[in-house]
Structure formats: C-alpha cells, structure tokens
Amino acid sequence: MLFSRHGLLIPSVISLLLTGSAFADDDPRARARDALNTLQGWYNPQSGIWDSCGWWDGASCMNTIADLAALDPSVMDTARYVFNNTFTVGPVSNPDPGPENKTVYTRDNQPSTSVNASLWLDQAYDDDGWWALAWIGAYDVTKDGTYLELAEGIFESLVSAWGTNCGGGGLPWNPTSKYVNSITNELFLSVAAHLANRVTGRKQYYVSWAQKEWDWFTAQAFIGANGTINDGLLDNCQNNGATVWSYNQGVVLGGLVELNKAAPNDTYLPAANKIAKAAIETLADSNNVIHELCEPQCLPDGTQFKGIFIRNLRMLQKASPHDLYRKVINSCANNIWNNNRNEKGQFGVNWAGPIVAVVDASTHSSAFDALVAAVAASDT
Ligand SMILES: *[C@@H]1O[C@H](CO)[C@@H](O)[C@H](O)[C@H]1NC(C)=O
Ligand SMILES: *[C@@H]1O[C@H](CO)[C@@H](O)[C@H](O)[C@H]1NC(C)=O
Ligand SMILES: *[C@@H]1O[C@H](CO)[C@@H](O)[C@H](O)[C@H]1NC(C)=O
Ligand SMILES: *[C@@H]1O[C@H](CO)[C@@H](O)[C@H](O)[C@H]1NC(C)=O
Ligand SMILES: *[C@@H]1O[C@H](CO)[C@@H](O)[C@H](O)[C@H]1NC(C)=O
C-alpha cells in the first residue's frame, strides 16, 4: 500500500507513514502497543516494578502486558523480558513488603525451600492474589512452568488463611485484621479457578476450592440489594455498605468464567452477567465510560481499579458476549485515547477526560487495560 493508484506516494500518505499517527489512531493494536511503550517508561529494571505506583499495582501492570502479548505476539519480547526480570530482581527491592512471613509452601501445603513463593507474599492476602494472577498470565503466554509453580505456591499460602468468623469460610484481608472483604475472596476464587484449568493432575483440588469460595461468598452479604458488590462485611457479617469499587465487580467475573470452564454449571455465567450489568448500571456514564466513585482525586489504590474491571469484563464478553459489554469496552478505549491522553501519551484517571489530576504508572496502566480489552473486542 505504499503507492497510490498513480504509482506515487501522495504527500498526506507520506506524512501518515512518517508519524504513524493515523495508524495508531485507527488500530486498537497500535494504540495498545503505544500504551505499552509509554508504560515501560516507568519500568524500573532494578526494582522489577513500575516507578510511581505500588507493589500490587506492579502485578496489575504485568497482568495487562501478559494479556496484550496473548493477543499481539509482536510485544512478546517485551513481555518475556518483564516476566523474567521481575521474577529475578523484583523481590530484592520490594518497596512495601509488609509483615513478611518467610515460610515457603509447596503445593501440598508443606513448608519447603524449593518453591520461591514466599518472595511474593506481603501478607496482605489480596496483594498476594494479584501476583498469583499475574504469574499465571506470564505462564499463559510463555508456558514457563516456573511461573505457574510460583502461583501455586502463593495459592497454598492463601489456603492456610482460610476460615473467618463469618460462616467459618473465606479469607480475612490480612493475618492481623478481622476485616472480611470482597476483593481478597474474589481473588482466591479467581486464582483457584485459573489454576484448575492449568495445573496438570490437580484440577479437582482447585475446582473444589473455587466452588467452596463461591458457595461461601454467595451465602454471605457481599452482594448488595441492587446486585453490585460492596467492599466487605461488618464485624457481625452484615454488608458494610462501603464503596462499590469497580474492581470488586470485576475479579469475580473472571473467576466465574474460569470456574465455568473447569466445571461447567448453569449458574456461574448468569451470576456473572447479573453482576456485570449491575456494575455498568452503577459505574458507567451515559457514554458507557466506566468511572470510579473517587474520581478525579483517587488515592493510589483507587486509580488502578477500573482497568481490572474492564480486563475481567472482557473475559466475560468472550465467554458470554453481550452488545452492552462490547460497547462499554470500546467506549472506554476510545474516550481514553481521544480525551484522556497527555502529550507524552500517558493516560489519567478519568477515562472520559480531561486530565486534571496526577498521571502515573497506575492511572496509565489501568487505562491500558481498556485498550487491551478493545484489541480483544475487535477480534470478535
Ligand atoms: C530468565 O532468563 C534466563 C536467561 O535466559 C534464564 O536462564 C532463566 O531460566 C529465565 N527465568 C525464568 C523464570 O524463565
Ligand atoms: C529465591 O529468589 C531469590 C531472588 O531471585 C534468590 O536469591 C533465592 O536464592 C531464591 N530462593 C530459592 C529457595 O530458590
Ligand atoms: C507464617 O504463616 C504460617 C501459616 O499461616 C504460620 O503457621 C507461621 O507461624 C507463620 N510464621 C511466622 C514467622 O509468622
Ligand atoms: C452449581 O453451582 C451451584 C452454586 O455453586 C451449586 O449449589 C450446585 O450444586 C451446582 N450444580 C452442580 C450440578 O454441580
Ligand atoms: C447500588 O447500590 C450502591 C450501594 O451499595 C450504590 O452506591 C449504587 O449507586 C447503587 N446503584 C444504582 C444504579 O442505584
């Protein structure tokens, strides 16, 4: 396509070829690659995570890179480099290690030195769950069993935390807190269900945990009257009415999609669809752009959440397509690209734009998730 019908490059085509801008503006893959390159401007080869955001946000960044590599092999070199480097150096400079528990668990829940999982545990069980999912993402695109084993080890350490004062099941937020929150338990469900579809010879073990978590979760009061999921439970195990964060409407979707794949059940996808629709009803604006209730001044954790919602919505869209989901994914991606991008190609927290608050690796990588979801949506 280098030559026009007349055998000459017409000037506008030349300028487009030189800047690449028309290409990037039109093609979801080019947009996502551009966002990846920008994200890597924050990647710190010495710490193995991304400057300007936290430790668990790093897991989210890595997960998104893995998702893009699964859709676009041209970014595989960058992805492999990140997985390998973060695996190698990440723990050395964990900036927020928390009250570390150095016990290392094998897949049989025996203390061991052969699985290096303890390096990725900071004792906030949700943080550990994010890293487990990220390493599973790395395994999916590289088939490097080291990453899968790491996720298995992390899962075993989470199993040892099972059992709260609410119905005797579930996980608390961390070992020193009695708070029973949604995200920790959604992550436990999702990690178990992902492992069920991947670890040879252990399917039933992981399916059992995923089902146990889901049955317990639905018997508790996490899901509010209108079908959205609140932050967690009160000491008396009633719904605490706390913020309907987008990521709490997201992780459960991917968990149920994976569980339904491992152990099909007529109830899983309908439950996921109900949550997804309630979430969109609550969080999307009239242009189908998802917002967080804290915008535009979200604290560092809150800037990450929407990408996690959209990442999991796209998993549901693949398993159970709905026009509404496709619209939300594309509308988020288009608004981010057109209205929420600064001159450096970085994205802010408000996906509808404009950029008025801090821009960092967290706001950027969260929006990057939506661009990756749009690549997947354009394939279907
Ligand atoms: C990282 O790369 C090095 C050098 O290629 C290799 O020896 C090592 O096994 C890789 N690590 C993982 C976890 O894949
Ligand atoms: C775990 O990883 C760290 C950092 O890569 C390394 O120094 C250590 O020797 C590893 N431990 C085991 C038990 O493999
Ligand atoms: C680490 O966690 C395990 C399992 O929860 C527990 O048995 C062990 O006592 C903990 N070790 C430390 C040093 O806290
Ligand atoms: C389907 O899932 C529900 C909810 O987890 C469970 O109660 C039911 O027993 C499952 N049905 C089958 C056939 O496994
Ligand atoms: C659903 O309930 C939550 C409170 O749990 C509220 O924040 C949200 O606005 C409600 N959604 C709708 C669409 O009314």
PDB file of C-alpha atoms in Angstrom, residues 110-357:
ATOM      1  CA  GLN A 110       4.263 -28.236  53.397  1.00  0.00           C
ATOM      2  CA  PRO A 111       6.919 -25.721  54.360  1.00  0.00           C
ATOM      3  CA  SER A 112       9.690 -26.019  51.800  1.00  0.00           C
ATOM      4  CA  THR A 113      12.595 -24.207  50.284  1.00  0.00           C
ATOM      5  CA  SER A 114      12.090 -25.469  46.757  1.00  0.00           C
ATOM      6  CA  VAL A 115       9.289 -23.123  45.687  1.00  0.00           C
ATOM      7  CA  ASN A 116      10.192 -19.472  45.806  1.00  0.00           C
ATOM      8  CA  ALA A 117       6.681 -18.283  46.585  1.00  0.00           C
ATOM      9  CA  SER A 118       7.458 -16.508  49.815  1.00  0.00           C
ATOM     10  CA  LEU A 119       9.152 -13.802  47.829  1.00  0.00           C
ATOM     11  CA  TRP A 120       5.805 -12.690  46.500  1.00  0.00           C
ATOM     12  CA  LEU A 121       3.898 -12.656  49.772  1.00  0.00           C
ATOM     13  CA  ASP A 122       3.493  -9.433  51.691  1.00  0.00           C
ATOM     14  CA  GLN A 123       0.789 -10.755  53.999  1.00  0.00           C
ATOM     15  CA  ALA A 124      -1.973  -8.633  52.598  1.00  0.00           C
ATOM     16  CA  TYR A 125      -3.750 -11.579  51.085  1.00  0.00           C
ATOM     17  CA  ASP A 126      -5.189  -9.519  48.253  1.00  0.00           C
ATOM     18  CA  ASP A 127      -1.719  -8.358  47.192  1.00  0.00           C
ATOM     19  CA  ASP A 128      -0.612 -11.981  47.073  1.00  0.00           C
ATOM     20  CA  GLY A 129      -3.637 -12.844  44.930  1.00  0.00           C
ATOM     21  CA  TRP A 130      -2.801 -10.133  42.387  1.00  0.00           C
ATOM     22  CA  TRP A 131       0.686 -11.553  41.962  1.00  0.00           C
ATOM     23  CA  ALA A 132      -0.648 -15.087  41.607  1.00  0.00           C
ATOM     24  CA  LEU A 133      -2.879 -13.950  38.729  1.00  0.00           C
ATOM     25  CA  ALA A 134      -0.026 -12.006  37.150  1.00  0.00           C
ATOM     26  CA  TRP A 135       2.293 -15.032  37.215  1.00  0.00           C
ATOM     27  CA  ILE A 136      -0.491 -17.155  35.739  1.00  0.00           C
ATOM     28  CA  GLY A 137      -0.727 -14.562  32.943  1.00  0.00           C
ATOM     29  CA  ALA A 138       3.025 -14.888  32.412  1.00  0.00           C
ATOM     30  CA  TYR A 139       2.686 -18.671  32.295  1.00  0.00           C
ATOM     31  CA  ASP A 140      -0.156 -18.464  29.772  1.00  0.00           C
ATOM     32  CA  VAL A 141       1.950 -16.703  27.180  1.00  0.00           C
ATOM     33  CA  THR A 142       5.351 -18.280  27.872  1.00  0.00           C
ATOM     34  CA  LYS A 143       4.334 -21.777  29.065  1.00  0.00           C
ATOM     35  CA  ASP A 144       7.219 -21.438  31.517  1.00  0.00           C
ATOM     36  CA  GLY A 145       6.241 -23.748  34.389  1.00  0.00           C
ATOM     37  CA  THR A 146       8.317 -21.725  36.859  1.00  0.00           C
ATOM     38  CA  TYR A 147       5.677 -19.022  36.803  1.00  0.00           C
ATOM     39  CA  LEU A 148       2.816 -21.452  37.266  1.00  0.00           C
ATOM     40  CA  GLU A 149       4.557 -23.088  40.226  1.00  0.00           C
ATOM     41  CA  LEU A 150       5.026 -19.709  41.794  1.00  0.00           C
ATOM     42  CA  ALA A 151       1.280 -19.062  41.510  1.00  0.00           C
ATOM     43  CA  GLU A 152       0.581 -22.492  43.018  1.00  0.00           C
ATOM     44  CA  GLY A 153       2.827 -21.695  45.968  1.00  0.00           C
ATOM     45  CA  ILE A 154       1.101 -18.376  46.531  1.00  0.00           C
ATOM     46  CA  PHE A 155      -2.270 -20.112  46.426  1.00  0.00           C
ATOM     47  CA  GLU A 156      -1.164 -22.635  49.068  1.00  0.00           C
ATOM     48  CA  SER A 157      -0.166 -19.850  51.396  1.00  0.00           C
ATOM     49  CA  LEU A 158      -3.636 -18.333  50.913  1.00  0.00           C
ATOM     50  CA  VAL A 159      -5.289 -21.677  51.658  1.00  0.00           C
ATOM     51  CA  SER A 160      -3.614 -21.633  55.051  1.00  0.00           C
ATOM     52  CA  ALA A 161      -5.548 -18.418  55.819  1.00  0.00           C
ATOM     53  CA  TRP A 162      -8.977 -19.962  55.107  1.00  0.00           C
ATOM     54  CA  GLY A 163     -11.663 -19.609  57.776  1.00  0.00           C
ATOM     55  CA  THR A 164     -13.214 -16.375  59.082  1.00  0.00           C
ATOM     56  CA  ASN A 165     -15.773 -15.664  61.775  1.00  0.00           C
ATOM     57  CA  CYS A 166     -18.395 -15.302  59.010  1.00  0.00           C
ATOM     58  CA  GLY A 167     -19.725 -18.790  58.434  1.00  0.00           C
ATOM     59  CA  GLY A 168     -16.304 -20.293  59.115  1.00  0.00           C
ATOM     60  CA  GLY A 169     -15.166 -19.852  55.491  1.00  0.00           C
ATOM     61  CA  GLY A 170     -13.428 -17.271  53.347  1.00  0.00           C
ATOM     62  CA  LEU A 171     -10.260 -15.305  53.941  1.00  0.00           C
ATOM     63  CA  PRO A 172      -9.710 -12.196  56.015  1.00  0.00           C
ATOM     64  CA  TRP A 173      -7.933  -9.252  54.433  1.00  0.00           C
ATOM     65  CA  ASN A 174      -4.655  -9.991  56.199  1.00  0.00           C
ATOM     66  CA  PRO A 175      -3.398 -12.015  59.156  1.00  0.00           C
ATOM     67  CA  THR A 176      -3.615  -9.192  61.660  1.00  0.00           C
ATOM     68  CA  SER A 177      -7.069  -7.943  60.656  1.00  0.00           C
ATOM     69  CA  LYS A 178     -10.518  -9.436  61.121  1.00  0.00           C
ATOM     70  CA  TYR A 179     -11.867  -7.465  58.173  1.00  0.00           C
ATOM     71  CA  VAL A 180     -13.570  -9.787  55.705  1.00  0.00           C
ATOM     72  CA  ASN A 181     -13.506  -8.015  52.371  1.00  0.00           C
ATOM     73  CA  SER A 182     -14.718  -8.817  48.888  1.00  0.00           C
ATOM     74  CA  ILE A 183     -11.535  -8.414  46.898  1.00  0.00           C
ATOM     75  CA  THR A 184      -9.489 -10.917  48.888  1.00  0.00           C
ATOM     76  CA  ASN A 185     -12.148 -13.569  48.426  1.00  0.00           C
ATOM     77  CA  GLU A 186     -12.803 -12.814  44.762  1.00  0.00           C
ATOM     78  CA  LEU A 187      -9.074 -13.184  44.137  1.00  0.00           C
ATOM     79  CA  PHE A 188      -8.990 -16.510  45.973  1.00  0.00           C
ATOM     80  CA  LEU A 189     -11.855 -17.708  43.741  1.00  0.00           C
ATOM     81  CA  SER A 190     -10.160 -16.476  40.582  1.00  0.00           C
ATOM     82  CA  VAL A 191      -6.715 -17.876  41.376  1.00  0.00           C
ATOM     83  CA  ALA A 192      -8.203 -21.290  42.267  1.00  0.00           C
ATOM     84  CA  ALA A 193     -10.319 -21.361  39.101  1.00  0.00           C
ATOM     85  CA  HIS A 194      -7.392 -20.292  36.886  1.00  0.00           C
ATOM     86  CA  LEU A 195      -5.170 -22.983  38.407  1.00  0.00           C
ATOM     87  CA  ALA A 196      -7.906 -25.602  37.883  1.00  0.00           C
ATOM     88  CA  ASN A 197      -7.615 -25.028  34.127  1.00  0.00           C
ATOM     89  CA  ARG A 198      -3.829 -25.135  34.091  1.00  0.00           C
ATOM     90  CA  VAL A 199      -2.188 -27.413  36.653  1.00  0.00           C
ATOM     91  CA  THR A 200      -1.965 -30.960  35.361  1.00  0.00           C
ATOM     92  CA  GLY A 201      -3.444 -33.567  37.661  1.00  0.00           C
ATOM     93  CA  ARG A 202      -4.751 -31.059  40.206  1.00  0.00           C
ATOM     94  CA  LYS A 203      -7.972 -29.927  38.564  1.00  0.00           C
ATOM     95  CA  GLN A 204     -10.391 -31.301  41.136  1.00  0.00           C
ATOM     96  CA  TYR A 205      -8.381 -29.873  44.007  1.00  0.00           C
ATOM     97  CA  TYR A 206      -8.569 -26.347  42.608  1.00  0.00           C
ATOM     98  CA  VAL A 207     -12.174 -26.703  41.427  1.00  0.00           C
ATOM     99  CA  SER A 208     -13.152 -27.702  44.971  1.00  0.00           C
ATOM    100  CA  TRP A 209     -11.555 -24.596  46.435  1.00  0.00           C
ATOM    101  CA  ALA A 210     -13.124 -22.332  43.827  1.00  0.00           C
ATOM    102  CA  GLN A 211     -16.568 -23.836  44.429  1.00  0.00           C
ATOM    103  CA  LYS A 212     -16.115 -23.676  48.176  1.00  0.00           C
ATOM    104  CA  GLU A 213     -15.215 -20.000  47.946  1.00  0.00           C
ATOM    105  CA  TRP A 214     -18.092 -19.175  45.601  1.00  0.00           C
ATOM    106  CA  ASP A 215     -20.678 -21.043  47.665  1.00  0.00           C
ATOM    107  CA  TRP A 216     -19.440 -19.297  50.787  1.00  0.00           C
ATOM    108  CA  PHE A 217     -19.256 -15.901  49.049  1.00  0.00           C
ATOM    109  CA  THR A 218     -22.869 -16.062  47.824  1.00  0.00           C
ATOM    110  CA  ALA A 219     -24.081 -17.208  51.242  1.00  0.00           C
ATOM    111  CA  GLN A 220     -22.539 -14.068  52.785  1.00  0.00           C
ATOM    112  CA  ALA A 221     -23.795 -10.498  52.423  1.00  0.00           C
ATOM    113  CA  PHE A 222     -21.187  -9.100  49.992  1.00  0.00           C
ATOM    114  CA  ILE A 223     -23.695  -8.526  47.177  1.00  0.00           C
ATOM    115  CA  GLY A 224     -25.970  -5.573  47.871  1.00  0.00           C
ATOM    116  CA  ALA A 225     -29.658  -5.115  47.084  1.00  0.00           C
ATOM    117  CA  ASN A 226     -29.091  -3.818  43.555  1.00  0.00           C
ATOM    118  CA  GLY A 227     -26.653  -6.580  42.586  1.00  0.00           C
ATOM    119  CA  THR A 228     -23.381  -4.677  42.998  1.00  0.00           C
ATOM    120  CA  ILE A 229     -20.698  -5.850  45.403  1.00  0.00           C
ATOM    121  CA  ASN A 230     -19.752  -3.682  48.357  1.00  0.00           C
ATOM    122  CA  ASP A 231     -16.281  -3.514  49.857  1.00  0.00           C
ATOM    123  CA  GLY A 232     -16.870  -6.031  52.625  1.00  0.00           C
ATOM    124  CA  LEU A 233     -18.621  -7.183  55.777  1.00  0.00           C
ATOM    125  CA  LEU A 234     -19.135  -5.673  59.206  1.00  0.00           C
ATOM    126  CA  ASP A 235     -17.903  -7.455  62.323  1.00  0.00           C
ATOM    127  CA  ASN A 236     -21.380  -9.000  62.589  1.00  0.00           C
ATOM    128  CA  CYS A 237     -21.007 -10.240  58.977  1.00  0.00           C
ATOM    129  CA  GLN A 238     -23.651  -7.915  57.527  1.00  0.00           C
ATOM    130  CA  ASN A 239     -22.902  -5.956  54.345  1.00  0.00           C
ATOM    131  CA  ASN A 240     -20.926  -2.859  55.376  1.00  0.00           C
ATOM    132  CA  GLY A 241     -22.405  -0.657  52.644  1.00  0.00           C
ATOM    133  CA  ALA A 242     -18.903   0.577  51.797  1.00  0.00           C
ATOM    134  CA  THR A 243     -17.901   1.820  48.345  1.00  0.00           C
ATOM    135  CA  VAL A 244     -18.864  -0.151  45.244  1.00  0.00           C
ATOM    136  CA  TRP A 245     -15.337  -0.217  43.817  1.00  0.00           C
ATOM    137  CA  SER A 246     -15.115  -1.257  40.176  1.00  0.00           C
ATOM    138  CA  TYR A 247     -12.533  -3.977  40.769  1.00  0.00           C
ATOM    139  CA  ASN A 248     -14.910  -5.751  43.126  1.00  0.00           C
ATOM    140  CA  GLN A 249     -17.378  -6.028  40.238  1.00  0.00           C
ATOM    141  CA  GLY A 250     -14.571  -7.336  38.017  1.00  0.00           C
ATOM    142  CA  VAL A 251     -12.385 -10.020  39.576  1.00  0.00           C
ATOM    143  CA  VAL A 252     -15.437 -12.173  40.319  1.00  0.00           C
ATOM    144  CA  LEU A 253     -16.365 -12.169  36.602  1.00  0.00           C
ATOM    145  CA  GLY A 254     -13.055 -13.671  35.504  1.00  0.00           C
ATOM    146  CA  GLY A 255     -13.214 -16.106  38.400  1.00  0.00           C
ATOM    147  CA  LEU A 256     -16.638 -17.361  37.365  1.00  0.00           C
ATOM    148  CA  VAL A 257     -15.648 -17.601  33.692  1.00  0.00           C
ATOM    149  CA  GLU A 258     -12.654 -19.768  34.613  1.00  0.00           C
ATOM    150  CA  LEU A 259     -14.678 -21.840  37.063  1.00  0.00           C
ATOM    151  CA  ASN A 260     -17.365 -22.421  34.456  1.00  0.00           C
ATOM    152  CA  LYS A 261     -14.682 -23.598  32.056  1.00  0.00           C
ATOM    153  CA  ALA A 262     -13.204 -26.008  34.608  1.00  0.00           C
ATOM    154  CA  ALA A 263     -16.518 -27.286  35.996  1.00  0.00           C
ATOM    155  CA  PRO A 264     -19.481 -26.088  33.900  1.00  0.00           C
ATOM    156  CA  ASN A 265     -22.560 -25.155  35.893  1.00  0.00           C
ATOM    157  CA  ASP A 266     -25.657 -23.329  34.603  1.00  0.00           C
ATOM    158  CA  THR A 267     -25.487 -20.812  37.419  1.00  0.00           C
ATOM    159  CA  TYR A 268     -21.996 -19.330  37.011  1.00  0.00           C
ATOM    160  CA  LEU A 269     -22.300 -17.213  33.864  1.00  0.00           C
ATOM    161  CA  PRO A 270     -25.794 -15.922  34.733  1.00  0.00           C
ATOM    162  CA  ALA A 271     -24.423 -14.837  38.117  1.00  0.00           C
ATOM    163  CA  ALA A 272     -21.507 -13.095  36.378  1.00  0.00           C
ATOM    164  CA  ASN A 273     -23.811 -11.371  33.895  1.00  0.00           C
ATOM    165  CA  LYS A 274     -26.028 -10.120  36.685  1.00  0.00           C
ATOM    166  CA  ILE A 275     -23.080  -8.555  38.498  1.00  0.00           C
ATOM    167  CA  ALA A 276     -21.625  -7.078  35.295  1.00  0.00           C
ATOM    168  CA  LYS A 277     -24.908  -5.435  34.337  1.00  0.00           C
ATOM    169  CA  ALA A 278     -25.486  -4.058  37.823  1.00  0.00           C
ATOM    170  CA  ALA A 279     -21.933  -2.691  37.818  1.00  0.00           C
ATOM    171  CA  ILE A 280     -22.350  -0.972  34.458  1.00  0.00           C
ATOM    172  CA  GLU A 281     -25.647   0.482  35.668  1.00  0.00           C
ATOM    173  CA  THR A 282     -23.859   1.962  38.673  1.00  0.00           C
ATOM    174  CA  LEU A 283     -20.445   2.892  37.264  1.00  0.00           C
ATOM    175  CA  ALA A 284     -20.906   3.828  33.596  1.00  0.00           C
ATOM    176  CA  ASP A 285     -21.812   7.329  32.412  1.00  0.00           C
ATOM    177  CA  SER A 286     -24.276   7.992  29.593  1.00  0.00           C
ATOM    178  CA  ASN A 287     -21.482   7.345  27.056  1.00  0.00           C
ATOM    179  CA  ASN A 288     -20.760   3.894  28.524  1.00  0.00           C
ATOM    180  CA  VAL A 289     -17.494   5.075  30.090  1.00  0.00           C
ATOM    181  CA  ILE A 290     -16.715   3.479  33.455  1.00  0.00           C
ATOM    182  CA  HIS A 291     -15.909   5.753  36.402  1.00  0.00           C
ATOM    183  CA  GLU A 292     -14.632   5.215  39.919  1.00  0.00           C
ATOM    184  CA  LEU A 293     -16.568   6.996  42.653  1.00  0.00           C
ATOM    185  CA  CYS A 294     -13.360   8.635  43.911  1.00  0.00           C
ATOM    186  CA  GLU A 295     -12.585  10.495  40.661  1.00  0.00           C
ATOM    187  CA  PRO A 296     -10.805  12.694  39.991  1.00  0.00           C
ATOM    188  CA  GLN A 297      -8.789  12.587  43.239  1.00  0.00           C
ATOM    189  CA  CYS A 298      -8.458   8.857  43.839  1.00  0.00           C
ATOM    190  CA  LEU A 299      -5.876   7.568  46.279  1.00  0.00           C
ATOM    191  CA  PRO A 300      -3.158   5.429  44.684  1.00  0.00           C
ATOM    192  CA  ASP A 301      -5.043   2.122  45.045  1.00  0.00           C
ATOM    193  CA  GLY A 302      -8.242   3.547  43.580  1.00  0.00           C
ATOM    194  CA  THR A 303      -6.516   4.658  40.391  1.00  0.00           C
ATOM    195  CA  GLN A 304      -5.867   1.016  39.449  1.00  0.00           C
ATOM    196  CA  PHE A 305      -9.355  -0.446  39.836  1.00  0.00           C
ATOM    197  CA  LYS A 306     -11.201   0.312  36.601  1.00  0.00           C
ATOM    198  CA  GLY A 307      -8.674  -1.481  34.425  1.00  0.00           C
ATOM    199  CA  ILE A 308      -9.176  -4.609  36.488  1.00  0.00           C
ATOM    200  CA  PHE A 309     -12.928  -4.356  35.962  1.00  0.00           C
ATOM    201  CA  ILE A 310     -12.587  -3.992  32.208  1.00  0.00           C
ATOM    202  CA  ARG A 311      -9.985  -6.790  31.970  1.00  0.00           C
ATOM    203  CA  ASN A 312     -12.426  -9.169  33.602  1.00  0.00           C
ATOM    204  CA  LEU A 313     -15.427  -7.817  31.674  1.00  0.00           C
ATOM    205  CA  ARG A 314     -13.632  -8.772  28.505  1.00  0.00           C
ATOM    206  CA  MET A 315     -13.156 -12.306  29.827  1.00  0.00           C
ATOM    207  CA  LEU A 316     -16.904 -12.440  30.370  1.00  0.00           C
ATOM    208  CA  GLN A 317     -17.525 -10.913  26.942  1.00  0.00           C
ATOM    209  CA  LYS A 318     -15.555 -13.760  25.388  1.00  0.00           C
ATOM    210  CA  ALA A 319     -17.452 -16.454  27.298  1.00  0.00           C
ATOM    211  CA  SER A 320     -20.872 -14.772  27.221  1.00  0.00           C
ATOM    212  CA  PRO A 321     -20.978 -11.963  24.626  1.00  0.00           C
ATOM    213  CA  HIS A 322     -23.318  -9.023  25.105  1.00  0.00           C
ATOM    214  CA  ASP A 323     -23.586  -5.956  22.951  1.00  0.00           C
ATOM    215  CA  LEU A 324     -23.544  -3.822  26.094  1.00  0.00           C
ATOM    216  CA  TYR A 325     -20.127  -5.162  27.159  1.00  0.00           C
ATOM    217  CA  ARG A 326     -18.652  -4.575  23.705  1.00  0.00           C
ATOM    218  CA  LYS A 327     -19.979  -1.015  23.761  1.00  0.00           C
ATOM    219  CA  VAL A 328     -18.544  -0.350  27.212  1.00  0.00           C
ATOM    220  CA  ILE A 329     -15.133  -1.744  26.276  1.00  0.00           C
ATOM    221  CA  ASN A 330     -14.909   0.217  23.036  1.00  0.00           C
ATOM    222  CA  SER A 331     -16.304   3.399  24.508  1.00  0.00           C
ATOM    223  CA  CYS A 332     -13.807   3.320  27.379  1.00  0.00           C
ATOM    224  CA  ALA A 333     -10.912   2.704  24.989  1.00  0.00           C
ATOM    225  CA  ASN A 334     -11.975   5.409  22.532  1.00  0.00           C
ATOM    226  CA  ASN A 335     -12.547   8.009  25.230  1.00  0.00           C
ATOM    227  CA  ILE A 336      -9.222   7.231  26.865  1.00  0.00           C
ATOM    228  CA  TRP A 337      -7.416   7.597  23.561  1.00  0.00           C
ATOM    229  CA  ASN A 338      -9.199  10.736  22.413  1.00  0.00           C
ATOM    230  CA  ASN A 339      -9.879  12.649  25.641  1.00  0.00           C
ATOM    231  CA  ASN A 340      -7.647  11.310  28.412  1.00  0.00           C
ATOM    232  CA  ARG A 341      -4.145  11.285  26.908  1.00  0.00           C
ATOM    233  CA  ASN A 342      -1.445  13.868  27.507  1.00  0.00           C
ATOM    234  CA  GLU A 343       1.301  14.950  25.121  1.00  0.00           C
ATOM    235  CA  LYS A 344       3.535  12.144  26.408  1.00  0.00           C
ATOM    236  CA  GLY A 345       0.912   9.539  25.548  1.00  0.00           C
ATOM    237  CA  GLN A 346       0.099   8.965  29.236  1.00  0.00           C
ATOM    238  CA  PHE A 347      -3.442   8.388  30.497  1.00  0.00           C
ATOM    239  CA  GLY A 348      -5.137   9.927  33.537  1.00  0.00           C
ATOM    240  CA  VAL A 349      -7.659   8.523  35.997  1.00  0.00           C
ATOM    241  CA  ASN A 350     -10.858   9.900  34.422  1.00  0.00           C
ATOM    242  CA  TRP A 351     -11.383   7.853  31.292  1.00  0.00           C
ATOM    243  CA  ALA A 352     -13.816  10.410  29.889  1.00  0.00           C
ATOM    244  CA  GLY A 353     -11.121  13.069  30.320  1.00  0.00           C
ATOM    245  CA  PRO A 354      -9.845  15.655  30.570  1.00  0.00           C
ATOM    246  CA  ILE A 355      -6.702  15.106  32.618  1.00  0.00           C
ATOM    247  CA  VAL A 356      -6.913  17.208  35.777  1.00  0.00           C
ATOM    248  CA  ALA A 357      -5.248  15.023  38.408  1.00  0.00           C
TER     249      ALA A 357
END
